[in-house]
mmCIF file of C-alpha atoms in Angstrom:
data_model
loop_
_atom_site.group_PDB
_atom_site.id
_atom_site.type_symbol
_atom_site.label_atom_id
_atom_site.label_comp_id
_atom_site.label_asym_id
_atom_site.label_seq_id
_atom_site.Cartn_x
_atom_site.Cartn_y
_atom_site.Cartn_z
ATOM 1 C CA LEU A 874 7.563 -22.185 13.753
ATOM 2 C CA ILE A 875 4.285 -23.986 14.395
ATOM 3 C CA SER A 876 1.891 -23.982 11.466
ATOM 4 C CA TYR A 877 -1.762 -24.965 11.747
ATOM 5 C CA CYS A 878 -3.699 -26.120 8.706
ATOM 6 C CA ALA A 879 -6.922 -24.261 7.983
ATOM 7 C CA ASN A 880 -8.325 -27.419 6.438
ATOM 8 C CA SER A 881 -8.159 -29.216 9.786
ATOM 9 C CA PRO A 882 -10.550 -29.055 12.790
ATOM 10 C CA PHE A 883 -8.326 -26.231 14.051
ATOM 11 C CA GLN A 884 -10.326 -23.770 11.931
ATOM 12 C CA ASP A 885 -13.564 -24.404 13.827
ATOM 13 C CA PHE A 886 -11.763 -24.200 17.162
ATOM 14 C CA TYR A 887 -10.083 -20.914 16.231
ATOM 15 C CA ILE A 888 -13.308 -19.300 14.994
ATOM 16 C CA TRP A 889 -15.135 -20.416 18.136
ATOM 17 C CA LYS A 890 -12.464 -18.900 20.394
ATOM 18 C CA LEU A 891 -12.334 -15.689 18.357
ATOM 19 C CA HIS A 892 -16.109 -15.318 18.593
ATOM 20 C CA GLN A 893 -15.853 -15.772 22.353
ATOM 21 C CA LEU A 894 -13.054 -13.199 22.591
ATOM 22 C CA ILE A 895 -14.989 -10.606 20.580
ATOM 23 C CA ALA A 896 -18.086 -11.104 22.730
ATOM 24 C CA GLU A 897 -16.189 -10.879 26.028
ATOM 25 C CA THR A 898 -13.735 -8.058 25.265
ATOM 26 C CA GLY A 899 -15.234 -6.074 22.379
ATOM 27 C CA LEU A 900 -12.193 -6.850 20.236
ATOM 28 C CA GLY A 901 -12.513 -4.905 16.998
ATOM 29 C CA ALA A 902 -9.339 -5.672 15.056
ATOM 30 C CA ILE A 903 -6.835 -8.440 14.563
ATOM 31 C CA TYR A 904 -3.303 -8.767 13.179
ATOM 32 C CA LEU A 905 -2.306 -12.002 11.445
ATOM 33 C CA ASP A 906 1.378 -12.756 10.947
ATOM 34 C CA GLN A 907 0.580 -15.656 8.696
ATOM 35 C CA PRO A 908 2.826 -17.002 5.950
ATOM 36 C CA PHE A 909 0.833 -19.215 3.658
ATOM 37 C CA THR A 910 2.408 -22.661 3.978
ATOM 38 C CA GLY A 911 1.701 -26.073 2.534
ATOM 39 C CA CYS A 912 0.229 -29.123 4.269
ATOM 40 C CA SER A 913 0.523 -32.787 3.307
ATOM 41 C CA ASN A 914 -1.747 -34.319 5.971
ATOM 42 C CA ALA A 915 -4.174 -36.603 4.159
ATOM 43 C CA HIS A 916 -6.406 -36.809 7.256
ATOM 44 C CA HIS A 917 -7.740 -33.346 6.408
ATOM 45 C CA GLU A 918 -7.609 -33.819 2.653
ATOM 46 C CA CYS A 919 -4.324 -32.055 2.035
ATOM 47 C CA GLY A 920 -1.464 -33.094 -0.203
ATOM 48 C CA TYR A 921 -1.303 -34.566 -3.692
ATOM 49 C CA ILE A 922 0.820 -36.856 -5.834
ATOM 50 C CA ASN A 923 3.217 -34.820 -7.965
ATOM 51 C CA TYR A 924 4.633 -35.694 -11.383
ATOM 52 C CA LYS A 925 7.361 -37.783 -9.717
ATOM 53 C CA GLY A 926 4.773 -39.894 -7.956
ATOM 54 C CA GLU A 927 5.663 -38.372 -4.576
ATOM 55 C CA TRP A 928 3.167 -37.277 -1.930
ATOM 56 C CA THR A 929 3.575 -33.495 -1.786
ATOM 57 C CA ALA A 930 2.291 -30.666 0.386
ATOM 58 C CA ARG A 931 0.114 -27.880 -0.984
ATOM 59 C CA PRO A 932 -1.349 -24.787 0.700
ATOM 60 C CA PRO A 933 -5.055 -25.157 1.652
ATOM 61 C CA LEU A 934 -6.077 -22.110 -0.369
ATOM 62 C CA PHE A 935 -9.852 -22.306 -0.210
ATOM 63 C CA ALA A 936 -9.901 -23.505 3.403
ATOM 64 C CA MET A 937 -7.860 -20.456 4.402
ATOM 65 C CA ARG A 938 -10.196 -18.241 2.374
ATOM 66 C CA ARG A 939 -13.184 -19.670 4.274
ATOM 67 C CA MET A 940 -11.385 -19.025 7.547
ATOM 68 C CA ILE A 941 -10.673 -15.365 6.745
ATOM 69 C CA LYS A 942 -14.246 -14.939 5.494
ATOM 70 C CA ARG A 943 -15.605 -16.317 8.777
ATOM 71 C CA MET A 944 -13.348 -13.964 10.748
ATOM 72 C CA HIS A 945 -14.553 -11.046 8.647
ATOM 73 C CA ARG A 946 -18.162 -12.042 9.375
ATOM 74 C CA LEU A 947 -17.546 -12.163 13.130
ATOM 75 C CA PHE A 948 -16.120 -8.638 13.254
ATOM 76 C CA TYR A 949 -18.756 -7.226 10.940
ATOM 77 C CA ASP A 950 -21.629 -8.754 12.888
ATOM 78 C CA ALA A 951 -20.231 -7.348 16.122
ATOM 79 C CA HIS A 952 -19.168 -3.862 14.973
ATOM 80 C CA ASP A 953 -20.609 -3.209 11.468
ATOM 81 C CA THR A 954 -17.017 -2.807 10.329
ATOM 82 C CA THR A 955 -13.812 -4.817 10.145
ATOM 83 C CA MET A 956 -10.091 -4.338 10.595
ATOM 84 C CA ILE A 957 -8.139 -7.437 9.631
ATOM 85 C CA LYS A 958 -4.429 -6.871 9.033
ATOM 86 C CA TRP A 959 -2.541 -9.606 7.241
ATOM 87 C CA HIS A 960 1.244 -9.833 7.076
ATOM 88 C CA SER A 961 2.710 -12.239 4.570
ATOM 89 C CA SER A 962 5.573 -10.585 2.698
ATOM 90 C CA MET A 963 5.830 -11.450 -1.002
ATOM 91 C CA GLN A 964 2.770 -13.710 -0.886
ATOM 92 C CA VAL A 965 0.051 -11.777 -2.673
ATOM 93 C CA VAL A 966 -2.788 -14.335 -2.744
ATOM 94 C CA PRO A 967 -5.990 -12.631 -4.038
ATOM 95 C CA PRO A 968 -8.508 -15.260 -2.832
ATOM 96 C CA LEU A 969 -7.306 -14.663 0.746
ATOM 97 C CA LEU A 970 -6.995 -10.900 0.513
ATOM 98 C CA SER A 971 -10.639 -10.495 -0.516
ATOM 99 C CA PHE A 972 -11.579 -10.301 3.180
ATOM 100 C CA VAL A 973 -8.491 -8.443 4.443
ATOM 101 C CA ASP A 974 -8.483 -4.708 5.155
ATOM 102 C CA VAL A 975 -4.730 -4.012 5.352
ATOM 103 C CA PHE A 976 -1.972 -6.098 3.766
ATOM 104 C CA TRP A 977 1.601 -5.723 5.052
ATOM 105 C CA ASP A 978 4.390 -6.592 2.645
ATOM 106 C CA GLY A 979 8.080 -5.762 2.455
ATOM 107 C CA GLU A 980 10.238 -7.872 4.753
ATOM 108 C CA ASN A 981 11.538 -9.599 1.653
ATOM 109 C CA TYR A 982 13.448 -6.406 0.816
ATOM 110 C CA GLY A 983 15.680 -6.793 3.872
ATOM 111 C CA SER A 984 17.793 -9.571 2.381
ATOM 112 C CA GLY A 985 18.294 -11.667 -0.714
ATOM 113 C CA PRO A 986 18.307 -10.593 -4.366
ATOM 114 C CA ASP A 987 15.741 -7.818 -3.787
ATOM 115 C CA LYS A 988 17.495 -6.234 -0.833
ATOM 116 C CA VAL A 989 17.058 -2.448 -0.690
ATOM 117 C CA PHE A 990 20.316 -0.696 0.127
ATOM 118 C CA GLU A 991 19.258 2.935 -0.269
ATOM 119 C CA PHE A 992 16.403 3.587 -2.704
ATOM 120 C CA TYR A 993 13.316 1.450 -3.176
ATOM 121 C CA SER A 994 12.846 3.052 -6.582
ATOM 122 C CA LYS A 995 16.111 1.494 -7.793
ATOM 123 C CA THR A 996 14.982 -1.996 -6.783
ATOM 124 C CA LEU A 997 11.294 -2.180 -7.756
ATOM 125 C CA SER A 998 9.932 -1.818 -11.265
ATOM 126 C CA GLU A 999 6.827 0.003 -12.426
ATOM 127 C CA GLY A 1000 5.011 -3.234 -13.195
ATOM 128 C CA ARG A 1001 5.927 -4.796 -9.866
ATOM 129 C CA MET A 1002 4.735 -1.762 -7.944
ATOM 130 C CA GLN A 1003 1.384 -1.795 -9.733
ATOM 131 C CA ALA A 1004 0.916 -5.549 -9.263
ATOM 132 C CA GLN A 1005 2.278 -6.042 -5.749
ATOM 133 C CA HIS A 1006 2.143 -2.743 -3.899
ATOM 134 C CA THR A 1007 -1.182 -1.204 -4.843
ATOM 135 C CA GLY A 1008 -4.464 -2.441 -3.471
ATOM 136 C CA ILE A 1009 -6.396 -1.508 -6.596
ATOM 137 C CA PRO A 1010 -6.616 -5.019 -8.112
ATOM 138 C CA PHE A 1011 -7.695 -6.611 -4.821
ATOM 139 C CA GLY A 1012 -9.430 -4.003 -2.648
ATOM 140 C CA PHE A 1013 -7.119 -4.042 0.369
ATOM 141 C CA ILE A 1014 -5.006 -1.196 1.762
ATOM 142 C CA PRO A 1015 -1.337 -1.865 0.912
ATOM 143 C CA ASP A 1016 1.114 -0.969 3.696
ATOM 144 C CA LEU A 1017 4.872 -1.369 3.312
ATOM 145 C CA LEU A 1018 6.979 -2.821 6.117
ATOM 146 C CA PRO A 1019 10.308 -1.100 5.416
ATOM 147 C CA GLU A 1020 13.561 -2.951 5.890
ATOM 148 C CA PHE A 1021 16.122 -0.155 6.085
ATOM 149 C CA GLU A 1022 19.414 -0.580 7.922
ATOM 150 C CA SER A 1023 21.238 2.494 9.188
ATOM 151 C CA ARG A 1024 24.491 1.431 7.544
ATOM 152 C CA TYR A 1025 22.787 1.399 4.134
ATOM 153 C CA ALA A 1026 20.267 4.232 4.451
ATOM 154 C CA PRO A 1027 21.641 6.940 6.756
ATOM 155 C CA SER A 1028 20.164 9.835 4.784
ATOM 156 C CA PRO A 1029 16.650 11.326 4.898
ATOM 157 C CA ALA A 1030 16.825 11.146 1.087
ATOM 158 C CA SER A 1031 16.157 7.406 1.324
ATOM 159 C CA THR A 1032 13.000 8.054 3.335
ATOM 160 C CA ARG A 1033 11.801 10.778 0.970
ATOM 161 C CA ASP A 1034 12.360 8.470 -2.002
ATOM 162 C CA MET A 1035 10.432 5.668 -0.300
ATOM 163 C CA LEU A 1036 7.486 7.891 0.665
ATOM 164 C CA GLY A 1037 7.189 9.615 -2.709
ATOM 165 C CA PHE A 1038 7.582 6.339 -4.583
ATOM 166 C CA PHE A 1039 4.850 4.579 -2.629
ATOM 167 C CA MET A 1040 2.506 7.575 -2.480
ATOM 168 C CA VAL A 1041 2.224 7.803 -6.283
ATOM 169 C CA HIS A 1042 1.309 4.102 -6.195
ATOM 170 C CA ASP A 1043 -1.396 4.835 -3.584
ATOM 171 C CA GLY A 1044 0.437 2.903 -0.887
ATOM 172 C CA THR A 1045 1.242 3.704 2.721
ATOM 173 C CA VAL A 1046 4.353 2.974 4.783
ATOM 174 C CA TYR A 1047 4.606 1.704 8.334
ATOM 175 C CA PRO A 1048 7.118 4.163 9.838
ATOM 176 C CA ALA A 1049 9.029 1.629 11.969
ATOM 177 C CA HIS A 1050 12.438 0.472 10.716
ATOM 178 C CA THR A 1051 12.810 3.500 8.452
ATOM 179 C CA VAL A 1052 15.748 5.024 10.393
ATOM 180 C CA HIS A 1053 14.105 8.470 10.058
ATOM 181 C CA ASN A 1054 10.743 7.303 11.335
ATOM 182 C CA HIS A 1055 9.605 10.761 12.497
ATOM 183 C CA LEU A 1056 10.186 12.148 9.009
ATOM 184 C CA ALA A 1057 8.210 9.268 7.500
ATOM 185 C CA SER A 1058 5.311 9.877 9.877
ATOM 186 C CA TYR A 1059 5.359 13.636 9.233
ATOM 187 C CA ILE A 1060 5.211 13.201 5.442
ATOM 188 C CA GLN A 1061 2.602 10.487 5.482
ATOM 189 C CA ASN A 1062 0.368 12.170 8.034
ATOM 190 C CA ARG A 1063 0.272 15.267 5.849
ATOM 191 C CA ARG A 1064 -0.985 13.217 2.923
ATOM 192 C CA LEU A 1065 -3.543 11.425 5.066
ATOM 193 C CA SER A 1066 -4.853 14.764 6.357
ATOM 194 C CA PHE A 1067 -6.453 15.281 2.940
ATOM 195 C CA PRO A 1068 -9.965 13.817 2.428
ATOM 196 C CA LEU A 1069 -8.679 10.923 0.325
ATOM 197 C CA ALA A 1070 -11.524 8.541 1.169
ATOM 198 C CA GLU A 1071 -14.069 10.909 -0.396
ATOM 199 C CA SER A 1072 -11.970 11.687 -3.475
ATOM 200 C CA ASN A 1073 -11.529 10.192 -6.929
ATOM 201 C CA ALA A 1074 -8.089 9.230 -8.183
ATOM 202 C CA VAL A 1075 -6.082 9.446 -11.404
ATOM 203 C CA TYR A 1076 -2.933 7.305 -11.541
ATOM 204 C CA TYR A 1077 0.013 8.006 -13.818
ATOM 205 C CA TRP A 1078 -0.308 4.688 -15.677
ATOM 206 C CA GLN A 1079 -3.905 5.362 -16.774
ATOM 207 C CA ASP A 1080 -2.886 7.836 -19.481
ATOM 208 C CA ASP A 1081 -5.778 10.111 -18.488
ATOM 209 C CA ARG A 1082 -5.796 13.170 -20.762
ATOM 210 C CA ARG A 1083 -7.274 15.338 -18.019
ATOM 211 C CA ILE A 1084 -3.793 15.489 -16.481
ATOM 212 C CA THR A 1085 -0.473 15.537 -18.307
ATOM 213 C CA VAL A 1086 2.879 15.599 -16.554
ATOM 214 C CA ALA A 1087 6.285 16.080 -18.136
ATOM 215 C CA PRO A 1088 9.019 14.936 -18.324
ATOM 216 C CA GLU A 1089 8.260 11.221 -18.521
ATOM 217 C CA GLN A 1090 10.330 10.291 -15.445
ATOM 218 C CA VAL A 1091 7.955 12.281 -13.213
ATOM 219 C CA LYS A 1092 5.091 10.078 -12.010
ATOM 220 C CA SER A 1093 1.889 11.452 -10.520
ATOM 221 C CA MET A 1094 -1.177 10.619 -8.489
ATOM 222 C CA LEU A 1095 -4.083 13.049 -8.347
ATOM 223 C CA ASN A 1096 -6.864 12.890 -5.753
ATOM 224 C CA TYR A 1097 -9.691 15.158 -6.895
ATOM 225 C CA GLY A 1098 -13.380 15.763 -6.232
ATOM 226 C CA THR A 1099 -12.774 17.320 -2.823
ATOM 227 C CA VAL A 1100 -11.375 20.657 -1.685
ATOM 228 C CA PRO A 1101 -8.479 20.783 -1.638
ATOM 229 C CA ALA A 1102 -7.421 18.332 -4.316
ATOM 230 C CA LEU A 1103 -4.062 16.650 -3.792
ATOM 231 C CA LEU A 1104 -1.368 16.080 -6.413
ATOM 232 C CA VAL A 1105 1.762 14.067 -5.624
ATOM 233 C CA LEU A 1106 4.632 14.233 -8.111
ATOM 234 C CA TYR A 1107 7.588 11.837 -7.857
ATOM 235 C CA ASN A 1108 10.877 12.179 -9.756
ATOM 236 C CA TRP A 1109 11.941 8.657 -10.738
ATOM 237 C CA SER A 1110 15.462 9.671 -11.795
ATOM 238 C CA ASP A 1111 18.855 10.737 -10.469
ATOM 239 C CA GLU A 1112 18.607 14.254 -11.932
ATOM 240 C CA ALA A 1113 16.733 17.291 -10.660
ATOM 241 C CA VAL A 1114 13.856 18.192 -12.976
ATOM 242 C CA GLU A 1115 11.478 21.039 -13.642
ATOM 243 C CA SER A 1116 8.153 19.302 -14.055
ATOM 244 C CA THR A 1117 5.330 20.787 -16.112
ATOM 245 C CA VAL A 1118 1.755 19.911 -15.133
ATOM 246 C CA ARG A 1119 -1.368 20.587 -17.174
ATOM 247 C CA LEU A 1120 -4.798 20.016 -15.635
ATOM 248 C CA ASP A 1121 -8.155 20.110 -17.382
ATOM 249 C CA THR A 1122 -9.872 21.490 -14.301
ATOM 250 C CA ARG A 1123 -13.284 21.671 -15.989
ATOM 251 C CA GLU A 1124 -13.253 17.988 -17.008
ATOM 252 C CA LEU A 1125 -12.008 17.058 -13.545
ATOM 253 C CA GLY A 1126 -15.018 18.849 -12.067
ATOM 254 C CA MET A 1127 -12.805 21.161 -10.027
ATOM 255 C CA THR A 1128 -13.670 24.673 -11.165
ATOM 256 C CA ASP A 1129 -13.902 26.893 -14.221
ATOM 257 C CA ARG A 1130 -11.524 29.395 -12.707
ATOM 258 C CA ASP A 1131 -7.971 29.321 -11.490
ATOM 259 C CA VAL A 1132 -7.404 28.338 -7.878
ATOM 260 C CA PRO A 1133 -4.204 28.403 -5.818
ATOM 261 C CA VAL A 1134 -1.632 25.639 -6.227
ATOM 262 C CA THR A 1135 0.488 25.510 -3.102
ATOM 263 C CA ASP A 1136 3.107 23.315 -1.511
ATOM 264 C CA ALA A 1137 1.267 21.125 1.017
ATOM 265 C CA PHE A 1138 4.034 21.572 3.600
ATOM 266 C CA THR A 1139 5.024 25.234 3.265
ATOM 267 C CA ALA A 1140 1.947 26.874 1.641
ATOM 268 C CA GLU A 1141 4.330 28.396 -0.923
ATOM 269 C CA HIS A 1142 2.564 29.244 -4.193
ATOM 270 C CA VAL A 1143 3.815 26.946 -6.932
ATOM 271 C CA GLY A 1144 2.309 28.674 -9.951
ATOM 272 C CA PRO A 1145 -0.120 31.387 -11.027
ATOM 273 C CA SER A 1146 -2.485 28.975 -12.803
ATOM 274 C CA SER A 1147 -4.047 25.696 -11.685
ATOM 275 C CA ARG A 1148 -4.406 24.749 -15.349
ATOM 276 C CA ARG A 1149 -0.679 24.848 -16.059
ATOM 277 C CA PHE A 1150 2.221 25.173 -13.642
ATOM 278 C CA ASN A 1151 5.795 24.062 -13.076
ATOM 279 C CA ALA A 1152 7.275 22.336 -10.030
ATOM 280 C CA ALA A 1153 10.949 21.717 -9.338
ATOM 281 C CA ILE A 1154 11.641 18.229 -7.958
ATOM 282 C CA GLN A 1155 14.894 16.892 -6.502
ATOM 283 C CA PRO A 1156 16.413 13.581 -7.661
ATOM 284 C CA ARG A 1157 14.282 10.697 -6.356
ATOM 285 C CA GLY A 1158 12.274 13.281 -4.484
ATOM 286 C CA PHE A 1159 8.648 14.343 -4.550
ATOM 287 C CA ARG A 1160 6.318 17.324 -4.292
ATOM 288 C CA MET A 1161 2.965 17.259 -2.549
ATOM 289 C CA LEU A 1162 0.712 20.002 -3.890
ATOM 290 C CA ALA A 1163 -2.659 21.244 -2.668
ATOM 291 C CA ILE A 1164 -4.969 22.517 -5.386
ATOM 292 C CA GLY A 1165 -7.674 24.863 -4.223
ATOM 293 C CA ALA A 1166 -6.438 25.776 -0.746
ATOM 294 C CA ALA A 1167 -3.384 27.554 0.587
ATOM 295 C CA ASP A 1168 -3.253 26.139 4.125
ATOM 296 C CA ALA A 1169 -0.230 24.031 5.049
ATOM 297 C CA SER A 1170 0.108 21.688 7.980
ATOM 298 C CA GLU A 1171 1.416 23.048 11.237
#
């Protein structure tokens, strides 16, 4: 592994070459497989003396931030938009991610103490999901790099758990390495077919009284403000449940009248009222419900 320090003259050289590449080829996106490592080279003002009196490496945090900011500026000046994808599993560094569009995380779940054998929802906690696998605190799009092995996750149930679990945390999943990658793509593409970018969101941890979901082990994410609205329910337990959902449709700005609530995959009617309905959910499974339209994907 060769690591270049962003606090060295390499930064100026890299930005110059990237600018040249964008101008000559029209490059509009870039992928960075970039673990954030330390540097102890005093010639570019890196390193420090630790409490033992030893010269010690430290990551050039603000130099790397300047580098990503300059890259962002190059793409924006050329295309009025950016697409910078950063991969650095388990290193959530907000000052760097301020100028990143998509952040890939998850290779750390392929080995070690956090290895996922079958269900992500049995490994990751609620607090960790909210802090590490949602882009809400930082502004980036969180995308999971799954690390499933066929000998541990041979069942589609593992994929359904992973998709439902990450969808209610507003995350996406890169379908590769999921064993059942076509199933992952099918589920995720159905969600992304809804007008999410134009919608507002209510997350289960916000305790928003406009939506109540029971029992407690069922977690939800509601995208509303567009037609149809999208509700994802995830059963964070090993028992099948009959979930009860209550929506204050007037306060949500949906409608004053009842509209259809249908399964987003089958178009099956889930309940007679959009204000209150029940939905059966399998263990560590999910339901994706369209509110206000009955059309399902082909």
